[in-house]
Amino acid sequence: MGENVVGRSVRRPDLVEKVTGAAQYCVDVTMPGMAHAKVVRSDRAHARITGIDVAEALAGPGVVAVVTADDIASLHARFGHIIADHWILATGKVRYYGEPVAVVVAETVAAAADAVELVRVSYEDLPAVMDVDAALADGAPLVHEQSYEATGDESFKNLSHVDEETAEPALTNLAHEVTLGWGDVDAAFAESAAVVENTVHFPMLYAYAMEPYNAVASYHEGALSVVSTAQHPYMVRDDLARVFGLPLARVRVTSPYLGGGYGSKSYTKVEPLASVASWVTGRPVKLTLSVEEAIYTTRVDSARIHVKSGFAADGTILARDFDIVMDSGAYADNSPLVMAKAVNRCFGPYRVPNLRVRGRSVYTNTAPASSYRGFGAPQGNLAGETNLDRAAERLGISGADIRRRNLVRKGEEILPGKRGIDADIPADLEMVVESLERDRKDVPYYGIGFGCSASDAGAYPISTAQVRIQIDGSVLVLSGSTEMGQGSRSLLAQVAAEELGVDLSVVTVVQSDTSVTPYERTTGASRTTTLVGLALQRACADARARLRDMAAELFECAPGEVRDLPGAVAGPDGRELSFGAVVRQWFGGSAGEVTGVGLLRRDGATQKMPPFWEVGMVGVAVEIDPETGVVAVDQLVTVADVGFAINPRAVEGQDLGAATQGLGGALYEELVYDGAQLANANVVDYRVPRMKDLPRKIDLMIAERRDGVGPYGAKGAGEGTLNPIGGAVAAAVARAVGRWPDRLPLTPERVWRLMSSD
Amino acid sequence: MTLPPFALLRPTTLDDALRELSEDSVPYCGGTELLLAMRAGLHRPAALVDLKRIRELSGVRVEDGVLVIGATERHADLAAHPVVRERLPVFARMEKHIGNARVRTQGSIGGNLCFAEPKSDVATVLMALEASVTLAGPGGRRTVPVEEFVAGPYYAEKEPDELLVDVRVPLRDGLRGAYVKFQTMERPTVGVAVLADDAAGWYRLGVGAVGEVPLAWSFGSLGEIDADEVAGWVDPTPDLSGSEEYKRHVTAVYVRRALARLEQVSA
Ligand SMILES: Cc1cc2nc3c(=O)[nH]c(=O)nc-3n(C[C@H](O)[C@H](O)[C@H](O)COP(=O)(O)OP(=O)(O)OC[C@H]3O[C@@H](n4cnc5c(N)ncnc54)[C@H](O)[C@@H]3O)c2cc1C
């Protein structure tokens, strides 16, 4: 279509500074007069706090203050954007090992760390519920003895199917329940030629962003300024404003470069701790967590999913029934949304005439779980896809054929009333299968597996962007969206350069400062390209319209007579003026600038929810060492169904990264509780993929059909490729060893046991 | 965690170093284990005595048919050392595959043995080689076989005021050796060394990382080594890399693999 700047793998502007270590991250940020905080954490799973003796700690050298729940009782000392159940500091009792009980503020990190050891917290142990079965048992001890007001997050209501009437009035450990369904599932099962049932277990994971959570906060004269590792600075701002009862405009949250997020940095984390410490001490306070503390701050929901599907003899799906139970830990955080998404995403992009899904997010006395790349899809998809593969085996048809028979075609709805599928998933499937089969090895203990997913992506379509045209024609792009390694900074620059017809080198993107950059709801759900991209296109169009109006005054013609040129405008008489010249001449003093504003809401092309479907389409081939059970990945094949790749290399990077992260959860990663605490809350024992684990063959394909609502027909990428990896690996292993696994990760011992079982 | 404060002493002679040592003033070489332990709050010495500037503790040489390796020699240097590669290739190859690049370029052979981390490659191979260590203390020097020195998990047979000076490996002409390890996490699950001096009828098997300490045995021939029987002799520590049963099983697998590898090694 004749684009110049988009569609090219331009080099990221942040590449060199990140590789050389010059890039500034939150941990590099200091504030004048800053003190340092360390957190006193619970050393038990569930206990009543009977006293906190801070005297000795306060007497320690360099100690400024020890902040406990009592000190902040006058604040709204809880946060949580869906259920405001998350106490900033444990109040009355602790609900998990690692929960913040107090914050020590001192002149140095070392002094704070020393004083942490001197804070004496006395407890009275309470019976703990360490897993979902214990938490759901009759008469189980309650993690929360009170219910909390809902925050009325609009997008959440819109995206999930909360049945207000069935919301449980009695107090239980059920944090949240979501149901979805249509048709008559039981009648369909009765008519099915085959009914296939199985249970899968998705492990408790850690998102493993390289940079642990950290923040520096300054509360001064009724205004709060926070620099943090937040993926969604605006969401954090809203939570902080609620805590301190401040107007939104008096809370400023800035996110410099993030050292990875993968969902784990969405929503509020350490910002309230640093902020209340500053509020109490009157000094800026910096708080940097260790990896272990970060693991105890947010983990991934583990899940147990029972799935039952009925099929006609030819493999046509007649009905599906899912029961999902997630261990969400001590606080809800974003788990209700993760659950809502798991419910939407578990049954796959298939025609399912009769459906019943029940999802329960359960409180336990474990570290709180929240968003993770894929939002419930990795959990749900594992259940849906392995069930389909088992059904194919039972019915004597191939894994490809059962999918070919049931996949939705472009435009078909998988959620009634929602946007129809904006992708050609059957064509994507053929690409994957063809690539896998082409390089299939003929050796024993070899298996291939593949899987599909479609996620209602983009979150809620509220986005704003600004472009500021300078007198020399250079361009500032302002966006509240966060650069967290995914490359949004170069992507947004490409879109602006394309729209304005200027060189990429004159475009600078400024992001993520709630007092400077315009509102952006979130950076998640693979939304930036599509939604910020659209807002930015509108901002560029707005800037162009203003420039045409100004040029019309200069040319003394009607605005309609001014034509757009790359980086310039032309009058009816052929006179051309560059953008810079328009601004200079209109203001008349070689100064000034023109701002274009782009606003996006649920309207027009983005009226129908979700804004787009993110397709996940992957295949793997594995080779197993039958003596040890070690699984080697021989092939990894992915298709990025992105409509249009604005930066193809960035798309490939997202897909390889997401798939590799998926392989981590499928083969190696799992947080393991041993009693009250985790046995592997560190980077040595929590085993993530390494270079040596990379598949022998990696085939990252991009399908560009210009079928997205985003700029140039683009759709988002980033999560999709992770979602079906677990199911694909499980199927590949099953085909290699002849037995179906029921849980991830498929560690060597698990595979060996699978092979040795009768 | 940040490191707690400590004094750093940097003696240049062995005698100076020995004078500095006490319960509260401990040897420090690469720091790969020591500093982690200090960070984790497990250890809080007042002073660290850096050994890296002490000439007497470094170097590799052959002395009367014995390969003498200075305590402060680092894994990466030993893996690349021409004398080690020529006279003891099985040891050089083992050193090449220890841990990760940072550990190899920083960690020392002496630190490895003194820390006595059960999941070690070094002690397993050294025990199989019938190596010994030289210790120096206020009362003079003594020689201890590695099999006695690495006495328990995180426990080396050494007084706080003693330093490990060197490691001594008796060399054998025509020695064949193989070391294989099964590793799925950061450290080995099991490591197996098999050594054969056919002319002398000397055969040794070392198995480490799987239990609390490495173990080594002598045999009259390779045929006497029964992998399943060996698996019964080890006492695996169950952990996140495997249960006792699984570790016993992979021990047998890796004893077989080591023997198969040895077959391909010519003298
Ligand atoms: C992530 C990681 C992975 C690893 N993987 C492996 C592996 O796969 N295989 C393997 O074999 N090892 C492995 N190691 C261990 C590694 O080999 C040792 O950490 C290293 O060799 C220790 O040497 P150092 O010089 O760093 O010891 P330091 O940390 O400096 O010291 C360790 C201990 O020994 C004492 N000490 C040091 N030198 C002397 C001396 N000359 N005399 C008396 N006492 C002394 C110190 O006081 C301290 O108690 C790993 C370590 C890490 C951290």
PDB file of C-alpha atoms in Angstrom, chain A residues 38 109-110 113-114 117 290 625-630 668 672 679-680 683-687 690 692 747-749 752-753, chain B residues 1-5 36 44 97 182-187 239-247 249-250 253-254 256-257:
ATOM      1  CA  LYS A  38      13.619  -2.141  53.595  1.00  0.00           C
ATOM      2  CA  VAL A 109      20.238   0.544  52.464  1.00  0.00           C
ATOM      3  CA  ALA A 110      22.576  -1.299  54.823  1.00  0.00           C
ATOM      4  CA  ALA A 113      18.590  -3.871  56.300  1.00  0.00           C
ATOM      5  CA  ASP A 114      20.227  -4.126  59.704  1.00  0.00           C
ATOM      6  CA  GLU A 117      16.416  -7.627  61.871  1.00  0.00           C
ATOM      7  CA  SER A 290      15.389  -8.422  45.869  1.00  0.00           C
ATOM      8  CA  ASP A 625      15.943 -39.212  26.212  1.00  0.00           C
ATOM      9  CA  PRO A 626      14.106 -42.356  27.302  1.00  0.00           C
ATOM     10  CA  GLU A 627      16.602 -43.130  30.045  1.00  0.00           C
ATOM     11  CA  THR A 628      16.407 -39.791  31.835  1.00  0.00           C
ATOM     12  CA  GLY A 629      13.154 -38.286  30.599  1.00  0.00           C
ATOM     13  CA  VAL A 630      14.896 -35.145  29.398  1.00  0.00           C
ATOM     14  CA  TYR A 668      11.226 -26.324  33.619  1.00  0.00           C
ATOM     15  CA  VAL A 672       7.168 -25.056  44.831  1.00  0.00           C
ATOM     16  CA  ALA A 679      11.466 -23.871  48.266  1.00  0.00           C
ATOM     17  CA  ASN A 680      12.847 -22.077  45.225  1.00  0.00           C
ATOM     18  CA  VAL A 683      17.090 -17.355  40.463  1.00  0.00           C
ATOM     19  CA  VAL A 684      19.277 -20.417  40.923  1.00  0.00           C
ATOM     20  CA  ASP A 685      16.591 -22.919  41.862  1.00  0.00           C
ATOM     21  CA  TYR A 686      13.780 -21.435  39.778  1.00  0.00           C
ATOM     22  CA  ARG A 687      14.889 -22.866  36.493  1.00  0.00           C
ATOM     23  CA  ARG A 690      18.722 -21.016  28.830  1.00  0.00           C
ATOM     24  CA  LYS A 692      21.294 -24.277  25.420  1.00  0.00           C
ATOM     25  CA  THR A 747      10.510 -32.107  34.120  1.00  0.00           C
ATOM     26  CA  PRO A 748      12.816 -35.032  33.380  1.00  0.00           C
ATOM     27  CA  GLU A 749      11.548 -36.952  36.375  1.00  0.00           C
ATOM     28  CA  TRP A 752      10.526 -40.606  33.186  1.00  0.00           C
ATOM     29  CA  ARG A 753       7.677 -41.511  35.546  1.00  0.00           C
TER      30      ARG A 753
ATOM     31  CA  MET B   1      20.477  -8.502  50.087  1.00  0.00           C
ATOM     32  CA  THR B   2      23.424  -6.174  50.091  1.00  0.00           C
ATOM     33  CA  LEU B   3      26.707  -7.306  51.585  1.00  0.00           C
ATOM     34  CA  PRO B   4      27.162  -6.483  55.260  1.00  0.00           C
ATOM     35  CA  PRO B   5      30.215  -4.369  56.009  1.00  0.00           C
ATOM     36  CA  LEU B  36      26.511 -15.378  48.329  1.00  0.00           C
ATOM     37  CA  ARG B  44      28.993 -12.431  58.769  1.00  0.00           C
ATOM     38  CA  HIS B  97      32.050 -27.399  32.074  1.00  0.00           C
ATOM     39  CA  PHE B 182      23.564 -35.142  34.367  1.00  0.00           C
ATOM     40  CA  GLN B 183      22.521 -31.585  34.901  1.00  0.00           C
ATOM     41  CA  THR B 184      19.126 -29.993  34.407  1.00  0.00           C
ATOM     42  CA  MET B 185      19.378 -27.153  36.901  1.00  0.00           C
ATOM     43  CA  GLU B 186      22.136 -24.731  37.877  1.00  0.00           C
ATOM     44  CA  ARG B 187      24.285 -27.494  39.369  1.00  0.00           C
ATOM     45  CA  ASP B 239      15.335 -32.089  46.052  1.00  0.00           C
ATOM     46  CA  LEU B 240      13.825 -30.087  43.231  1.00  0.00           C
ATOM     47  CA  SER B 241      15.990 -31.819  40.646  1.00  0.00           C
ATOM     48  CA  GLY B 242      14.613 -35.218  41.541  1.00  0.00           C
ATOM     49  CA  SER B 243      13.395 -37.716  44.101  1.00  0.00           C
ATOM     50  CA  GLU B 244      15.646 -40.294  45.687  1.00  0.00           C
ATOM     51  CA  GLU B 245      14.318 -42.993  43.380  1.00  0.00           C
ATOM     52  CA  TYR B 246      14.863 -40.946  40.245  1.00  0.00           C
ATOM     53  CA  LYS B 247      18.343 -39.891  41.289  1.00  0.00           C
ATOM     54  CA  HIS B 249      17.981 -44.370  38.522  1.00  0.00           C
ATOM     55  CA  VAL B 250      19.961 -41.640  36.705  1.00  0.00           C
ATOM     56  CA  VAL B 253      22.276 -44.464  33.683  1.00  0.00           C
ATOM     57  CA  TYR B 254      25.264 -42.165  34.039  1.00  0.00           C
ATOM     58  CA  ARG B 256      26.771 -46.768  32.144  1.00  0.00           C
ATOM     59  CA  ARG B 257      27.286 -43.644  30.072  1.00  0.00           C
TER      60      ARG B 257
END
